[in-house]
PDB file of C-alpha atoms in Angstrom:
ATOM      1  CA  UNK A 162     241.564  15.344-149.074  1.00 46.00           C
ATOM      2  CA  UNK A 163     239.012  18.253-148.215  1.00 46.00           C
ATOM      3  CA  UNK A 164     237.427  15.559-146.107  1.00 46.00           C
ATOM      4  CA  UNK A 165     240.683  15.013-144.727  1.00 41.00           C
ATOM      5  CA  UNK A 166     242.043  18.945-144.073  1.00 44.00           C
ATOM      6  CA  UNK A 167     238.310  19.202-142.446  1.00 48.00           C
ATOM      7  CA  UNK A 168     238.798  16.827-140.411  1.00 44.00           C
ATOM      8  CA  UNK A 169     242.070  17.977-139.600  1.00 42.00           C
ATOM      9  CA  UNK A 170     242.262  21.675-139.399  1.00 47.00           C
ATOM     10  CA  UNK A 171     237.802  21.679-137.301  1.00 49.00           C
ATOM     11  CA  UNK A 172     239.752  21.006-133.735  1.00 46.00           C
ATOM     12  CA  UNK A 173     242.853  22.683-134.129  1.00 44.00           C
ATOM     13  CA  UNK A 174     239.742  25.767-134.541  1.00 48.00           C
ATOM     14  CA  UNK A 175     238.004  24.311-131.556  1.00 47.00           C
ATOM     15  CA  UNK A 176     241.397  24.354-129.693  1.00 45.00           C
ATOM     16  CA  UNK A 177     241.868  27.989-131.115  1.00 47.00           C
ATOM     17  CA  UNK A 178     238.802  29.447-129.823  1.00 49.00           C
ATOM     18  CA  UNK A 179     239.550  27.520-126.832  1.00 45.00           C
ATOM     19  CA  UNK A 180     242.038  29.320-126.399  1.00 45.00           C
ATOM     20  CA  UNK A 181     241.587  32.812-127.753  1.00 47.00           C
ATOM     21  CA  UNK A 182     238.491  32.575-125.003  1.00 46.00           C
ATOM     22  CA  UNK A 183     239.914  31.476-122.450  1.00 42.00           C
ATOM     23  CA  UNK A 184     241.985  34.515-122.864  1.00 44.00           C
ATOM     24  CA  UNK A 185     240.006  36.736-122.472  1.00 46.00           C
ATOM     25  CA  UNK A 186     237.896  35.294-119.170  1.00 46.00           C
ATOM     26  CA  UNK A 187     238.625  37.103-116.529  1.00 45.00           C
ATOM     27  CA  UNK A 188     239.953  35.249-113.488  1.00 44.00           C
ATOM     28  CA  UNK A 189     237.682  35.082-110.419  1.00 45.00           C
ATOM     29  CA  UNK A 190     239.643  37.201-107.670  1.00 44.00           C
ATOM     30  CA  UNK A 191     239.000  40.215-110.674  1.00 56.00           C
ATOM     31  CA  UNK A 192     235.765  39.591-110.746  1.00 66.00           C
ATOM     32  CA  UNK A 193     233.828  42.528-110.168  1.00 75.00           C
ATOM     33  CA  UNK A 194     230.181  43.656-108.535  1.00 79.00           C
ATOM     34  CA  UNK A 195     227.815  44.729-111.503  1.00 77.00           C
ATOM     35  CA  UNK A 196     227.327  48.200-112.124  1.00 83.00           C
ATOM     36  CA  UNK A 197     224.430  50.035-111.230  1.00 86.00           C
ATOM     37  CA  UNK A 198     224.883  51.637-114.194  1.00 88.00           C
ATOM     38  CA  UNK A 199     224.737  49.141-116.427  1.00 93.00           C
ATOM     39  CA  UNK A 200     221.562  47.683-114.654  1.00 94.00           C
ATOM     40  CA  UNK A 201     218.989  46.046-116.854  1.00 96.00           C
ATOM     41  CA  UNK A 202     215.682  46.821-117.521  1.00 96.00           C
ATOM     42  CA  UNK A 203     213.909  44.545-118.709  1.00 96.00           C
ATOM     43  CA  UNK A 204     210.029  44.031-118.954  1.00 94.00           C
ATOM     44  CA  UNK A 205     208.568  42.331-115.921  1.00 92.00           C
ATOM     45  CA  UNK A 206     204.995  42.500-117.541  1.00 93.00           C
ATOM     46  CA  UNK A 207     206.453  39.981-120.294  1.00 94.00           C
ATOM     47  CA  UNK A 208     205.420  36.452-119.595  1.00 93.00           C
ATOM     48  CA  UNK A 209     207.321  34.229-122.332  1.00 95.00           C
ATOM     49  CA  UNK A 210     210.739  36.021-120.690  1.00 96.00           C
ATOM     50  CA  UNK A 211     210.318  33.178-118.596  1.00 94.00           C
ATOM     51  CA  UNK A 212     213.511  35.418-115.620  1.00 96.00           C
ATOM     52  CA  UNK A 213     215.847  34.309-114.191  1.00 97.00           C
ATOM     53  CA  UNK A 214     216.664  36.070-111.399  1.00 96.00           C
ATOM     54  CA  UNK A 215     220.015  34.102-110.202  1.00 97.00           C
ATOM     55  CA  UNK A 216     221.360  33.592-114.020  1.00 97.00           C
ATOM     56  CA  UNK A 217     220.444  37.983-114.379  1.00 97.00           C
ATOM     57  CA  UNK A 218     222.768  38.967-111.551  1.00 96.00           C
ATOM     58  CA  UNK A 219     225.046  36.245-112.647  1.00 96.00           C
ATOM     59  CA  UNK A 220     225.069  37.625-115.741  1.00 97.00           C
ATOM     60  CA  UNK A 221     224.714  41.463-115.023  1.00 97.00           C
ATOM     61  CA  UNK A 222     226.540  43.802-117.242  1.00 97.00           C
ATOM     62  CA  UNK A 223     230.059  44.887-114.897  1.00 97.00           C
ATOM     63  CA  UNK A 224     231.586  46.924-117.798  1.00 96.00           C
ATOM     64  CA  UNK A 225     230.866  48.461-121.405  1.00 97.00           C
ATOM     65  CA  UNK A 226     233.769  48.903-123.516  1.00 95.00           C
ATOM     66  CA  UNK A 227     233.141  50.002-127.543  1.00 95.00           C
ATOM     67  CA  UNK A 228     229.267  48.926-126.922  1.00 96.00           C
ATOM     68  CA  UNK A 229     230.220  45.474-126.321  1.00 97.00           C
ATOM     69  CA  UNK A 230     229.119  44.442-122.680  1.00 98.00           C
ATOM     70  CA  UNK A 231     231.378  42.592-120.186  1.00 98.00           C
ATOM     71  CA  UNK A 232     230.404  39.944-116.722  1.00 97.00           C
ATOM     72  CA  UNK A 233     232.282  39.693-113.847  1.00 96.00           C
ATOM     73  CA  UNK A 234     233.418  36.885-115.927  1.00 96.00           C
ATOM     74  CA  UNK A 235     235.068  38.947-118.601  1.00 97.00           C
ATOM     75  CA  UNK A 236     232.119  37.354-121.247  1.00 98.00           C
ATOM     76  CA  UNK A 237     230.600  38.892-123.777  1.00 98.00           C
ATOM     77  CA  UNK A 238     226.691  39.356-122.816  1.00 98.00           C
ATOM     78  CA  UNK A 239     223.133  42.127-123.570  1.00 98.00           C
ATOM     79  CA  UNK A 240     223.082  45.291-121.843  1.00 98.00           C
ATOM     80  CA  UNK A 241     218.149  45.561-121.839  1.00 97.00           C
ATOM     81  CA  UNK A 242     217.365  49.105-121.805  1.00 96.00           C
ATOM     82  CA  UNK A 243     213.493  51.181-121.959  1.00 95.00           C
ATOM     83  CA  UNK A 244     211.905  48.067-120.208  1.00 94.00           C
ATOM     84  CA  UNK A 245     212.683  45.808-121.867  1.00 94.00           C
ATOM     85  CA  UNK A 246     212.153  47.811-124.843  1.00 94.00           C
ATOM     86  CA  UNK A 247     215.875  48.014-126.667  1.00 97.00           C
ATOM     87  CA  UNK A 248     218.883  46.522-126.707  1.00 98.00           C
ATOM     88  CA  UNK A 249     223.379  46.187-126.889  1.00 98.00           C
ATOM     89  CA  UNK A 250     224.264  45.794-130.211  1.00 98.00           C
ATOM     90  CA  UNK A 251     225.287  42.850-130.612  1.00 98.00           C
ATOM     91  CA  UNK A 252     222.461  41.085-128.758  1.00 98.00           C
ATOM     92  CA  UNK A 253     219.987  42.506-131.284  1.00 98.00           C
ATOM     93  CA  UNK A 254     222.403  41.567-133.746  1.00 98.00           C
ATOM     94  CA  UNK A 255     222.960  37.695-132.213  1.00 98.00           C
ATOM     95  CA  UNK A 256     218.978  37.732-132.857  1.00 98.00           C
ATOM     96  CA  UNK A 257     219.359  38.334-136.520  1.00 97.00           C
ATOM     97  CA  UNK A 258     221.736  35.707-137.221  1.00 97.00           C
ATOM     98  CA  UNK A 259     220.382  33.819-135.202  1.00 96.00           C
ATOM     99  CA  UNK A 260     217.180  34.133-136.472  1.00 96.00           C
ATOM    100  CA  UNK A 261     218.981  34.256-140.180  1.00 95.00           C
ATOM    101  CA  UNK A 262     221.504  30.828-139.870  1.00 93.00           C
ATOM    102  CA  UNK A 263     220.695  29.138-136.196  1.00 93.00           C
ATOM    103  CA  UNK A 264     216.191  29.071-136.339  1.00 90.00           C
ATOM    104  CA  UNK A 265     215.638  25.941-138.850  1.00 90.00           C
ATOM    105  CA  UNK A 266     216.950  23.698-136.387  1.00 92.00           C
ATOM    106  CA  UNK A 267     216.728  25.091-132.751  1.00 93.00           C
ATOM    107  CA  UNK A 268     213.133  26.530-133.215  1.00 92.00           C
ATOM    108  CA  UNK A 269     212.124  30.382-133.461  1.00 94.00           C
ATOM    109  CA  UNK A 270     213.386  32.722-130.773  1.00 94.00           C
ATOM    110  CA  UNK A 271     215.778  29.783-129.680  1.00 93.00           C
ATOM    111  CA  UNK A 272     212.496  27.750-128.304  1.00 93.00           C
ATOM    112  CA  UNK A 273     214.158  24.645-130.327  1.00 89.00           C
ATOM    113  CA  UNK A 274     212.196  21.653-132.269  1.00 89.00           C
ATOM    114  CA  UNK A 275     211.469  17.597-132.285  1.00 83.00           C
ATOM    115  CA  UNK A 276     215.080  17.252-133.395  1.00 79.00           C
ATOM    116  CA  UNK A 277     217.683  19.986-132.224  1.00 88.00           C
ATOM    117  CA  UNK A 278     217.304  20.777-127.879  1.00 90.00           C
ATOM    118  CA  UNK A 279     216.662  24.720-126.456  1.00 90.00           C
ATOM    119  CA  UNK A 280     219.194  27.035-126.994  1.00 95.00           C
ATOM    120  CA  UNK A 281     217.283  29.220-124.359  1.00 95.00           C
ATOM    121  CA  UNK A 282     217.501  25.698-121.538  1.00 96.00           C
ATOM    122  CA  UNK A 283     220.789  24.868-122.718  1.00 95.00           C
ATOM    123  CA  UNK A 284     222.190  28.356-122.570  1.00 96.00           C
ATOM    124  CA  UNK A 285     221.543  28.283-118.615  1.00 97.00           C
ATOM    125  CA  UNK A 286     224.354  25.583-117.499  1.00 96.00           C
ATOM    126  CA  UNK A 287     226.776  26.786-120.918  1.00 96.00           C
ATOM    127  CA  UNK A 288     229.466  28.372-120.855  1.00 97.00           C
ATOM    128  CA  UNK A 289     230.585  30.710-123.049  1.00 98.00           C
ATOM    129  CA  UNK A 290     233.929  28.295-124.249  1.00 97.00           C
ATOM    130  CA  UNK A 291     231.470  26.133-124.633  1.00 97.00           C
ATOM    131  CA  UNK A 292     229.352  27.082-126.393  1.00 97.00           C
ATOM    132  CA  UNK A 293     232.083  28.514-129.190  1.00 97.00           C
ATOM    133  CA  UNK A 294     233.252  25.176-128.607  1.00 96.00           C
ATOM    134  CA  UNK A 295     230.354  23.673-130.201  1.00 94.00           C
ATOM    135  CA  UNK A 296     229.996  25.886-132.266  1.00 95.00           C
ATOM    136  CA  UNK A 297     233.529  25.669-133.698  1.00 95.00           C
ATOM    137  CA  UNK A 298     233.874  21.505-133.307  1.00 94.00           C
ATOM    138  CA  UNK A 299     230.462  20.460-133.854  1.00 92.00           C
ATOM    139  CA  UNK A 300     228.197  17.916-130.384  1.00 88.00           C
ATOM    140  CA  UNK A 301     227.183  14.889-130.960  1.00 81.00           C
ATOM    141  CA  UNK A 302     224.477  13.517-129.448  1.00 73.00           C
ATOM    142  CA  UNK A 303     223.153   9.695-128.986  1.00 63.00           C
ATOM    143  CA  UNK A 304     221.171   7.344-127.332  1.00 63.00           C
ATOM    144  CA  UNK A 305     219.688   4.445-127.908  1.00 59.00           C
ATOM    145  CA  UNK A 306     216.679   5.388-129.473  1.00 65.00           C
ATOM    146  CA  UNK A 307     218.169   8.599-130.632  1.00 67.00           C
ATOM    147  CA  UNK A 308     220.982  10.561-132.690  1.00 69.00           C
ATOM    148  CA  UNK A 309     220.708  14.260-132.994  1.00 71.00           C
ATOM    149  CA  UNK A 310     224.217  15.987-134.573  1.00 81.00           C
ATOM    150  CA  UNK A 311     225.059  19.617-134.697  1.00 87.00           C
ATOM    151  CA  UNK A 312     227.065  19.799-137.077  1.00 89.00           C
ATOM    152  CA  UNK A 313     230.747  22.230-136.810  1.00 92.00           C
ATOM    153  CA  UNK A 314     230.082  25.305-138.238  1.00 94.00           C
ATOM    154  CA  UNK A 315     233.986  26.351-137.695  1.00 93.00           C
ATOM    155  CA  UNK A 316     234.579  27.177-140.963  1.00 94.00           C
ATOM    156  CA  UNK A 317     231.569  29.068-141.543  1.00 94.00           C
ATOM    157  CA  UNK A 318     232.250  32.629-141.734  1.00 96.00           C
ATOM    158  CA  UNK A 319     228.277  33.517-141.670  1.00 95.00           C
ATOM    159  CA  UNK A 320     228.465  32.328-138.176  1.00 96.00           C
ATOM    160  CA  UNK A 321     231.297  33.165-136.884  1.00 97.00           C
ATOM    161  CA  UNK A 322     232.340  35.841-137.068  1.00 97.00           C
ATOM    162  CA  UNK A 323     229.069  36.888-135.256  1.00 98.00           C
ATOM    163  CA  UNK A 324     229.733  33.683-132.514  1.00 98.00           C
ATOM    164  CA  UNK A 325     229.228  36.682-129.413  1.00 98.00           C
ATOM    165  CA  UNK A 326     226.696  37.856-130.981  1.00 98.00           C
ATOM    166  CA  UNK A 327     224.562  34.421-131.379  1.00 98.00           C
ATOM    167  CA  UNK A 328     225.728  34.233-127.077  1.00 98.00           C
ATOM    168  CA  UNK A 329     224.561  37.146-126.316  1.00 98.00           C
ATOM    169  CA  UNK A 330     221.087  36.376-127.917  1.00 98.00           C
ATOM    170  CA  UNK A 331     220.916  32.901-126.702  1.00 98.00           C
ATOM    171  CA  UNK A 332     221.961  34.308-123.149  1.00 98.00           C
ATOM    172  CA  UNK A 333     219.031  37.418-123.196  1.00 98.00           C
ATOM    173  CA  UNK A 334     217.338  34.290-123.829  1.00 97.00           C
ATOM    174  CA  UNK A 335     218.115  32.026-121.100  1.00 97.00           C
ATOM    175  CA  UNK A 336     217.949  34.931-118.971  1.00 98.00           C
ATOM    176  CA  UNK A 337     215.089  36.083-119.356  1.00 97.00           C
ATOM    177  CA  UNK A 338     216.202  39.362-119.419  1.00 97.00           C
ATOM    178  CA  UNK A 339     214.384  39.463-123.553  1.00 97.00           C
ATOM    179  CA  UNK A 340     210.693  37.207-123.836  1.00 96.00           C
ATOM    180  CA  UNK A 341     210.257  36.148-127.885  1.00 95.00           C
ATOM    181  CA  UNK A 342     209.570  39.358-129.445  1.00 86.00           C
ATOM    182  CA  UNK A 343     211.584  41.107-132.193  1.00 90.00           C
ATOM    183  CA  UNK A 344     213.151  43.763-130.689  1.00 92.00           C
ATOM    184  CA  UNK A 345     211.369  46.746-131.245  1.00 91.00           C
ATOM    185  CA  UNK A 346     215.350  49.121-131.190  1.00 97.00           C
ATOM    186  CA  UNK A 347     218.955  48.186-130.248  1.00 98.00           C
ATOM    187  CA  UNK A 348     221.817  50.775-129.907  1.00 98.00           C
ATOM    188  CA  UNK A 349     223.759  51.667-132.641  1.00 97.00           C
ATOM    189  CA  UNK A 350     226.166  49.464-134.439  1.00 98.00           C
ATOM    190  CA  UNK A 351     230.269  50.420-132.891  1.00 97.00           C
ATOM    191  CA  UNK A 352     232.600  50.981-135.157  1.00 97.00           C
ATOM    192  CA  UNK A 353     234.978  48.398-133.617  1.00 96.00           C
ATOM    193  CA  UNK A 354     232.225  45.362-134.628  1.00 97.00           C
ATOM    194  CA  UNK A 355     232.208  47.116-137.520  1.00 97.00           C
ATOM    195  CA  UNK A 356     235.787  47.685-138.428  1.00 96.00           C
ATOM    196  CA  UNK A 357     236.246  43.380-136.963  1.00 96.00           C
ATOM    197  CA  UNK A 358     233.380  42.418-139.310  1.00 97.00           C
ATOM    198  CA  UNK A 359     234.390  43.248-142.520  1.00 96.00           C
ATOM    199  CA  UNK A 360     238.490  41.778-141.158  1.00 96.00           C
ATOM    200  CA  UNK A 361     236.644  38.369-140.591  1.00 96.00           C
ATOM    201  CA  UNK A 362     234.275  38.536-143.783  1.00 93.00           C
ATOM    202  CA  UNK A 363     237.574  39.309-145.864  1.00 89.00           C
ATOM    203  CA  UNK A 364     236.092  42.876-146.658  1.00 63.00           C
TER     204      UNK A 364
END
C-alpha cells in the first residue's frame, strides 16, 4: 500500500512543483537587464570555475529580496562577491546540502561519477522547472549498454526543503561563477529562509 501511495503521490508532487515554479517565473517581455549593483565579482584566477560568459550574463541577478536573488526569468540565482570568496546564503546552503545529500552519486562539486552525470554540465541546459521536476519525480535513462536511475526525492524533506539552494549552487558551478572550492564566506541567513526552513521541515 505504501508503494501505491508513492506511485500516486510523486506525479502529483511533480505536477504541483512545476505549477508552482511556473507561476513564479516572469514573462519574457518582463525580463530585465542585470542590475549593475548585483554584478558578480568572480575570481578570474580560479581555473576550476570554467567560466561561461554567456551563461553568467543570462543568469545574472536582476533583483534581490530578503537575501534571495533572482534572474531576469524570475528564477533563483547565485550572487558572488569579494573576488569569488563570498556567496549569497542560498548558494552557500546549496553547497552544504549538495555535499550532504547528492555528492555520493554525482561526485564532489557536481563533477559526476562513473554512475551519475556531472550536474555542473547538466545544469548548463536544464531549466529551473526541469530541475525541480527531476528532483521531485526522478529520472530513468536506459540505453543498450546501461541503465541509470535518478531516484525521486519528492518525499525527502532534506532535499526538497532546499531545492532552490541546490539549484543556485549547481547553476553557479555550471556557469563557472564558483570553482571547486569550499566557500570561505557567505551572507547572513535571511529570516525568511529560517521561517521557510522551519515550516518545510515541520518544526
